[in-house]
Amino acid sequence: MRRAYLHLTRFPVQRRVVESPELAGRPFALVEAVRGQRRVAFASTSALKAGVRPGMTLTAATALEPGLRHFDYRPEDELRALTALGEALLPLAPGFQLCAPDGLWLDAGAAHLCDGEEGLGTRMLSLCAELGYRAHVVVASEAFTSRAVARHGARRVEVVAPGDSARALAPLPLSALDGREGAAFSALGLTTLGEVAALPVGAVAARGGAAGARVHARCRGEDDTPFVPAALEEVLEERVVLDFPAESFEPLRFALKTLTDRLGARLSGRCRAAVRLTFTLKLDPSGQRQVTLTLARPTARAKLLHELARHRLEELRLENPVAEVSARVDEHSEDGGQQLALGDAPEGDAALEVVLSRLASTLGEASLFAAGLEAVHRPEAAHGTRAFRPPEARRGLSAELLEPGARRASVSAASRERPSRLLAEPACLDAEVAESGRLLAARMEGRRHRVTALTGPERLGGEWWSETPFQRDYYRVHFEGLGPAWVFRDGRDGRFYLQGLFD
């Protein structure tokens, strides 16, 4: 099996900078508790230049760099961020396997859809760059080979051909081995994986046992470690624990951006779009507040989600500071994209979505609705208002019209124009009719309006089973001084009625 390893150098540091841009170029460290002491787990580039090293106590690190900022290192946060990145890469790979805290294995079986394995690696790096991460990608047949070359190789994208793993691994240092696996070989004076691979197999097995033989096989490019893809969670939910309880909205702004960026990436990777989200604010020392965000149109765009979440939350009045923020996608739909009309700008369309979503979130879901067809034949009752829901797949007549062999008669009937303003009850007209039955003029509100154009009839009838059946001939009539109107002649009494007006 061909697999790609995505290595993100000091991923926890990169993640911090992506989520808090003000840390870029500043000395900071992520610290963890080790046997009662706070020690550096990861350090930024500026801190490393000042002499700060992983494993050093926080006291010693601060002595080297007095301006050093430090934050708690929480492995679960890195795992969630890696998972979000893996789901964002799903359009390029069928599955991913976590390698915390700084890497991912991805199934490279679909590389032929990306101009080959090198093209796959390039596209992975491009997507990571869009999310703010720097990485290296190596495609190989073995898990160890791909990871070791990605961590210690020089090229951003490298493809190791099948059977060529030993050559690719040979120049790498012993530090490419996991943990203390290289200690025994280092004691022998060896410095590279190629030197380990050159040792006799029997001698290595006799001295190092099964573990030594396994390491020796990996250095020769032999690795049967299976690819175990991560199981995708059914519920999309992200959580950010704040370093310090927030008493104002400004610290929450960065947490919201982190949440929406991750949810947007996961939704895009699954080709889904959010419809409704719930934000939960956990307060310190107790209490919580939940806020629901309903979108005017399903979307996976992180920027739009962040804008709407900010608008929804920045005016909240809370009794206690906020210690944790989480976001859950309660409802989502297929993300089919959106085709804009020629000349429309995406920015203008996005602005409209913001306005509509703000209305729905602030005034309630009932404030935003769409027209929907009703299962009745009578024109004035054939439509109504409905609460917003994701668009359904095309079916029925609308689907038939998209088929190449759709009947011309169906297209003609379905494409007939209907007025934008329908009267709740048809208004009887004082009509002037020629001997042939053609409408010549009509009096409305005391004024005579001459007919300048008339098209039709379109005969509609139905509800014969009810107490109010109808049989009508509809016309589009252009009245002088009034404009286009929808008029019908009732088959029961022969009189003309005004049904609606066109804009």
XYZ file of N, CA, C and O in Angstrom, residues 65-184:
480
model
N 15.691 33.506 28.718
C 14.875 34.454 27.954
C 13.842 35.062 28.896
O 12.752 34.502 29.086
N 14.154 36.212 29.519
C 13.218 36.813 30.493
C 11.851 37.135 29.911
O 10.855 37.143 30.637
N 11.785 37.402 28.614
C 10.508 37.739 28.002
C 9.731 36.533 27.506
O 8.759 36.678 26.753
N 10.125 35.344 27.933
C 9.488 34.114 27.464
C 8.059 34.003 27.990
O 7.820 34.099 29.198
N 7.110 33.806 27.077
C 5.732 33.510 27.472
C 5.553 32.000 27.464
O 6.161 31.289 26.643
N 4.727 31.521 28.360
C 4.536 30.071 28.409
C 3.046 29.746 28.523
O 2.264 30.506 29.083
N 2.711 28.586 27.966
C 1.334 28.107 27.951
C 1.349 26.612 28.285
O 2.336 25.912 28.040
N 0.240 26.143 28.788
C 0.132 24.713 29.107
C 0.079 23.897 27.814
O -0.617 24.253 26.858
N 0.829 22.813 27.815
C 0.782 21.880 26.691
C -0.248 20.809 27.001
O -0.115 20.052 27.968
N -1.311 20.772 26.190
C -2.387 19.800 26.388
C -2.437 18.889 25.159
O -2.892 19.310 24.082
N -1.987 17.640 25.279
C -1.967 16.732 24.125
C -3.329 16.563 23.461
O -3.410 16.385 22.244
N -4.414 16.638 24.252
C -5.734 16.461 23.643
C -6.063 17.588 22.673
O -6.769 17.377 21.674
N -5.533 18.795 22.932
C -5.749 19.903 22.007
C -5.051 19.647 20.678
O -5.592 19.925 19.600
N -3.822 19.130 20.743
C -3.081 18.839 19.510
C -3.770 17.719 18.730
O -3.813 17.745 17.507
N -4.329 16.749 19.462
C -5.014 15.640 18.797
C -6.253 16.142 18.053
O -6.527 15.722 16.922
N -7.009 17.058 18.674
C -8.191 17.603 18.007
C -7.798 18.412 16.776
O -8.457 18.343 15.732
N -6.726 19.190 16.907
C -6.284 20.000 15.768
C -5.786 19.116 14.625
O -6.062 19.389 13.447
N -5.042 18.048 14.952
C -4.574 17.114 13.918
C -5.751 16.421 13.238
O -5.753 16.210 12.015
N -6.759 16.044 14.016
C -7.938 15.399 13.451
C -8.655 16.327 12.485
O -9.090 15.915 11.399
N -8.792 17.591 12.872
C -9.437 18.564 11.984
C -8.651 18.706 10.688
O -9.234 18.787 9.596
N -7.323 18.727 10.772
C -6.503 18.827 9.565
C -6.647 17.582 8.703
O -6.724 17.666 7.467
N -6.685 16.411 9.344
C -6.867 15.182 8.582
C -8.184 15.163 7.830
O -8.245 14.747 6.664
N -9.263 15.635 8.463
C -10.557 15.672 7.783
C -10.554 16.704 6.665
O -11.226 16.519 5.648
N -9.794 17.786 6.834
C -9.702 18.776 5.770
C -9.016 18.197 4.536
O -9.262 18.652 3.404
N -8.158 17.183 4.734
C -7.425 16.566 3.615
C -8.182 15.410 2.974
O -7.675 14.802 2.033
N -9.373 15.099 3.458
C -10.123 13.966 2.915
C -10.457 14.106 1.418
O -10.573 13.089 0.734
N -10.634 15.311 0.861
C -10.849 15.386 -0.587
C -9.660 14.880 -1.401
O -9.804 14.573 -2.590
N -8.473 14.775 -0.775
C -7.276 14.310 -1.477
C -6.921 12.868 -1.137
O -6.169 12.229 -1.885
N -7.397 12.368 -0.002
C -7.050 11.019 0.448
C -8.274 10.352 1.052
O -9.018 10.994 1.790
N -8.491 9.059 0.771
C -9.685 8.376 1.305
C -9.700 8.241 2.816
O -10.764 8.087 3.405
N -8.529 8.280 3.457
C -8.484 8.123 4.901
C -7.174 8.633 5.455
O -6.193 8.835 4.727
N -7.134 8.846 6.774
C -5.913 9.319 7.430
C -5.744 8.588 8.759
O -6.705 8.113 9.364
N -4.483 8.505 9.203
C -4.144 7.885 10.481
C -3.331 8.879 11.287
O -2.347 9.453 10.788
N -3.724 9.108 12.528
C -3.051 10.089 13.371
C -1.689 9.578 13.818
O -1.515 8.391 14.104
N -0.727 10.499 13.885
C 0.598 10.217 14.428
C 0.977 11.412 15.291
O 1.779 12.265 14.896
N 0.334 11.504 16.459
C 0.516 12.661 17.333
C 1.958 12.712 17.836
O 2.615 11.677 18.001
N 2.513 13.920 18.088
C 1.772 15.195 18.026
C 2.036 16.017 16.780
O 1.662 17.188 16.738
N 2.705 15.437 15.763
C 3.132 16.312 14.671
C 2.999 15.700 13.282
O 3.665 16.140 12.344
N 2.144 14.683 13.104
C 2.080 14.090 11.779
C 0.817 13.312 11.500
O 0.024 13.003 12.404
N 0.652 12.988 10.221
C -0.490 12.215 9.741
C -0.015 11.279 8.637
O 0.783 11.674 7.771
N -0.497 10.044 8.672
C -0.379 9.179 7.508
C -1.670 9.285 6.704
O -2.771 9.315 7.279
N -1.542 9.330 5.402
C -2.717 9.419 4.544
C -2.634 8.373 3.440
O -1.548 8.086 2.918
N -3.763 7.814 3.098
C -3.855 6.834 2.024
C -3.593 7.538 0.695
O -4.316 8.461 0.312
N -2.536 7.102 -0.010
C -2.161 7.732 -1.279
C -2.732 6.985 -2.472
O -2.263 7.156 -3.601
N -3.759 6.186 -2.250
C -4.317 5.384 -3.336
C -5.000 6.191 -4.420
O -5.224 5.694 -5.519
N -5.371 7.437 -4.124
C -6.045 8.272 -5.124
C -5.090 9.266 -5.764
O -5.521 10.286 -6.317
N -3.779 8.989 -5.711
C -2.795 9.938 -6.245
C -2.965 10.164 -7.742
O -2.636 11.247 -8.245
N -3.493 9.169 -8.445
C -3.660 9.326 -9.902
C -4.664 10.427 -10.246
O -4.676 10.920 -11.378
N -5.489 10.813 -9.280
C -6.445 11.894 -9.512
C -5.808 13.262 -9.275
O -6.450 14.286 -9.523
N -4.570 13.274 -8.787
C -3.875 14.536 -8.475
C -2.573 14.645 -9.267
O -1.575 15.170 -8.772
N -2.533 14.108 -10.480
C -1.332 14.144 -11.329
C -0.171 13.384 -10.701
O 0.985 13.810 -10.760
N -0.483 12.257 -10.061
C 0.565 11.419 -9.521
C 0.872 11.711 -8.073
O 0.294 12.602 -7.456
N 1.812 10.927 -7.507
C 2.109 11.039 -6.087
C 2.790 12.355 -5.725
O 2.538 12.923 -4.663
N 3.625 12.864 -6.603
C 4.239 14.164 -6.331
C 3.194 15.271 -6.379
O 3.217 16.198 -5.563
N 2.260 15.176 -7.323
C 1.178 16.150 -7.384
C 0.293 16.084 -6.151
O -0.176 17.114 -5.652
N 0.079 14.864 -5.637
C -0.699 14.713 -4.405
C -0.019 15.423 -3.242
O -0.651 16.155 -2.483
N 1.291 15.228 -3.114
C 2.028 15.890 -2.047
C 1.985 17.403 -2.171
O 1.832 18.122 -1.172
N 2.105 17.898 -3.398
C 2.062 19.351 -3.619
C 0.711 19.923 -3.220
O 0.631 20.991 -2.594
N -0.357 19.221 -3.565
C -1.687 19.719 -3.216
C -1.926 19.653 -1.714
O -2.593 20.513 -1.142
N -1.373 18.654 -1.056
C -1.483 18.589 0.407
C -0.794 19.784 1.056
O -1.327 20.417 1.972
N 0.405 20.103 0.575
C 1.120 21.246 1.125
C 0.371 22.546 0.857
O 0.360 23.447 1.706
N -0.248 22.643 -0.302
C -1.002 23.850 -0.638
C -2.193 24.027 0.302
O -2.463 25.138 0.786
N -2.902 22.941 0.579
C -4.043 23.030 1.486
C -3.581 23.372 2.901
O -4.217 24.177 3.592
N -2.444 22.787 3.334
C -1.909 23.113 4.665
C -1.531 24.590 4.736
O -1.766 25.248 5.760
N -0.946 25.113 3.659
C -0.556 26.522 3.648
C -1.780 27.427 3.768
O -1.729 28.476 4.428
N -2.901 27.032 3.145
C -4.123 27.824 3.263
C -4.605 27.884 4.708
O -5.196 28.878 5.137
N -4.336 26.811 5.461
C -4.742 26.773 6.866
C -3.681 27.352 7.800
O -3.885 27.414 9.006
N -2.528 27.767 7.224
C -1.495 28.419 8.017
C -0.376 27.522 8.485
O 0.444 27.941 9.308
N -0.259 26.284 7.963
C 0.741 25.335 8.430
C 1.836 25.107 7.388
O 1.580 25.123 6.185
N 3.061 24.854 7.876
C 4.181 24.456 7.026
C 4.426 22.967 7.253
O 4.396 22.496 8.405
N 4.707 22.247 6.174
C 4.816 20.794 6.320
C 5.756 20.214 5.279
O 6.215 20.903 4.353
N 6.047 18.917 5.437
C 6.791 18.102 4.469
C 5.951 16.863 4.191
O 5.291 16.346 5.095
N 6.013 16.375 2.961
C 5.249 15.187 2.578
C 6.183 14.196 1.897
O 6.956 14.571 1.001
N 6.094 12.938 2.324
C 6.837 11.855 1.684
C 5.865 10.718 1.389
O 5.087 10.319 2.267
N 5.896 10.213 0.179
C 5.051 9.091 -0.226
C 5.936 7.862 -0.368
O 6.952 7.895 -1.072
N 5.592 6.792 0.331
C 6.366 5.551 0.287
C 5.425 4.382 0.522
O 4.230 4.555 0.786
N 5.987 3.181 0.458
C 5.178 1.978 0.659
C 5.142 1.550 2.118
O 4.276 0.767 2.508
N 6.069 2.024 2.934
C 6.154 1.616 4.329
C 5.897 2.812 5.240
O 6.309 3.947 4.944
N 5.272 2.520 6.391
C 4.952 3.583 7.335
C 6.218 4.215 7.906
O 6.337 5.446 7.968
N 7.185 3.387 8.324
C 8.403 3.928 8.928
C 9.192 4.743 7.915
O 9.700 5.831 8.240
N 9.306 4.251 6.710
C 10.076 4.976 5.689
C 9.493 6.349 5.427
O 10.217 7.352 5.395
N 8.185 6.401 5.229
C 7.563 7.687 4.918
C 7.740 8.679 6.062
O 8.040 9.861 5.837
N 7.599 8.223 7.308
C 7.721 9.136 8.440
C 9.169 9.573 8.654
O 9.447 10.762 8.868
N 10.117 8.638 8.598
C 11.520 8.977 8.852
C 12.059 9.951 7.806
O 12.746 10.918 8.148
N 11.744 9.705 6.549
C 12.244 10.592 5.490
C 11.580 11.962 5.580
O 12.211 12.997 5.354
N 10.286 11.998 5.941
C 9.600 13.288 6.060
C 10.173 14.105 7.220
O 10.308 15.330 7.114
N 10.533 13.455 8.314
C 11.048 14.176 9.480
C 12.485 14.634 9.304
O 12.882 15.683 9.836
N 13.295 13.873 8.581
C 14.725 14.170 8.513
C 15.221 14.451 7.099
O 16.406 14.766 6.933
N 14.351 14.345 6.094
C 14.766 14.648 4.742
C 14.791 16.141 4.483
O 14.314 16.958 5.281
N 15.359 16.523 3.333
C 15.524 17.944 3.010
C 14.430 18.460 2.082
O 14.146 19.661 2.065
N 13.800 17.600 1.310
C 12.841 18.059 0.300
C 11.451 18.218 0.900
O 11.054 17.464 1.796
N 10.712 19.215 0.399
C 9.348 19.438 0.877
C 8.416 18.321 0.427
O 7.526 17.904 1.157
N 8.617 17.849 -0.805
C 7.819 16.740 -1.339
C 8.786 15.712 -1.909
O 9.636 16.050 -2.738
N 8.655 14.476 -1.464
C 9.541 13.418 -1.956
C 8.742 12.136 -2.147
O 7.874 11.807 -1.325
N 9.039 11.431 -3.215
C 8.393 10.167 -3.519
C 9.454 9.069 -3.503
O 10.443 9.140 -4.236
N 9.266 8.076 -2.649
C 10.172 6.930 -2.555
C 9.542 5.782 -3.329
O 8.481 5.271 -2.953
N 10.176 5.388 -4.402
C 9.622 4.338 -5.252
C 9.606 3.001 -4.517
O 10.425 2.768 -3.616
N 8.671 2.104 -4.872
C 8.642 0.774 -4.251
C 9.984 0.065 -4.421
O 10.567 0.052 -5.509
N 10.506 -0.514 -3.332
C 11.780 -1.205 -3.374
C 12.987 -0.312 -3.189
O 14.125 -0.797 -3.171
N 12.772 0.997 -3.073
C 13.888 1.938 -2.953
C 13.996 2.518 -1.541
O 14.690 3.507 -1.326
N 13.300 1.898 -0.576
C 13.262 2.460 0.771
C 14.622 2.409 1.453
O 15.009 3.355 2.156
N 15.379 1.321 1.288
C 16.679 1.201 1.955
C 17.609 2.328 1.525
O 18.330 2.904 2.354
N 17.607 2.649 0.244
C 18.474 3.735 -0.246
C 18.059 5.071 0.356
O 18.904 5.886 0.741
N 16.722 5.330 0.464
C 16.249 6.599 1.008
C 16.553 6.728 2.499
O 16.793 7.832 3.003
N 16.550 5.598 3.213
C 16.774 5.634 4.658
C 18.252 5.677 5.024
O 18.600 6.149 6.125
N 19.134 5.205 4.168
C 20.547 5.024 4.504
C 21.215 6.270 5.079
O 21.933 6.184 6.083
N 21.046 7.467 4.504
C 21.773 8.626 5.046
C 21.149 9.250 6.286
O 21.730 10.179 6.866
N 20.003 8.781 6.747
C 19.324 9.419 7.871
C 20.027 9.096 9.182
O 20.568 7.993 9.365
N 20.016 10.012 10.173
C 20.693 9.769 11.461
C 19.915 8.791 12.330
O 18.730 8.516 12.084
N 20.561 8.283 13.359
C 19.909 7.340 14.262
C 18.734 7.967 15.001
O 17.849 7.252 15.482
N 18.699 9.288 15.092
C 17.577 9.954 15.761
C 16.266 9.732 15.027
O 15.195 10.033 15.563
N 16.319 9.200 13.796
C 15.094 8.887 13.060
C 14.360 7.707 13.677
O 13.175 7.491 13.393
N 15.037 6.921 14.519
C 14.389 5.805 15.203
C 13.573 6.325 16.385
O 13.890 7.362 16.972
N 12.549 5.587 16.744
C 11.667 6.011 17.825
C 12.316 5.814 19.184
O 12.918 4.753 19.460
N 12.135 6.814 20.054
C 12.525 6.677 21.456
C 13.962 6.216 21.635
O 14.900 6.807 21.086
N 14.113 5.130 22.411
C 15.446 4.625 22.721
C 15.875 3.497 21.801
O 16.834 2.770 22.105
N 15.163 3.319 20.684
C 15.496 2.207 19.778
C 16.912 2.323 19.231
O 17.553 1.326 18.916
N 17.406 3.544 19.088
C 18.743 3.706 18.513
C 19.857 3.719 19.534
O 21.040 3.806 19.159
N 19.529 3.638 20.839
C 20.575 3.733 21.870
C 21.592 2.602 21.754
O 22.806 2.827 21.837
N 21.125 1.381 21.564
C 22.050 0.240 21.490
C 22.967 0.350 20.282
O 24.159 0.036 20.354
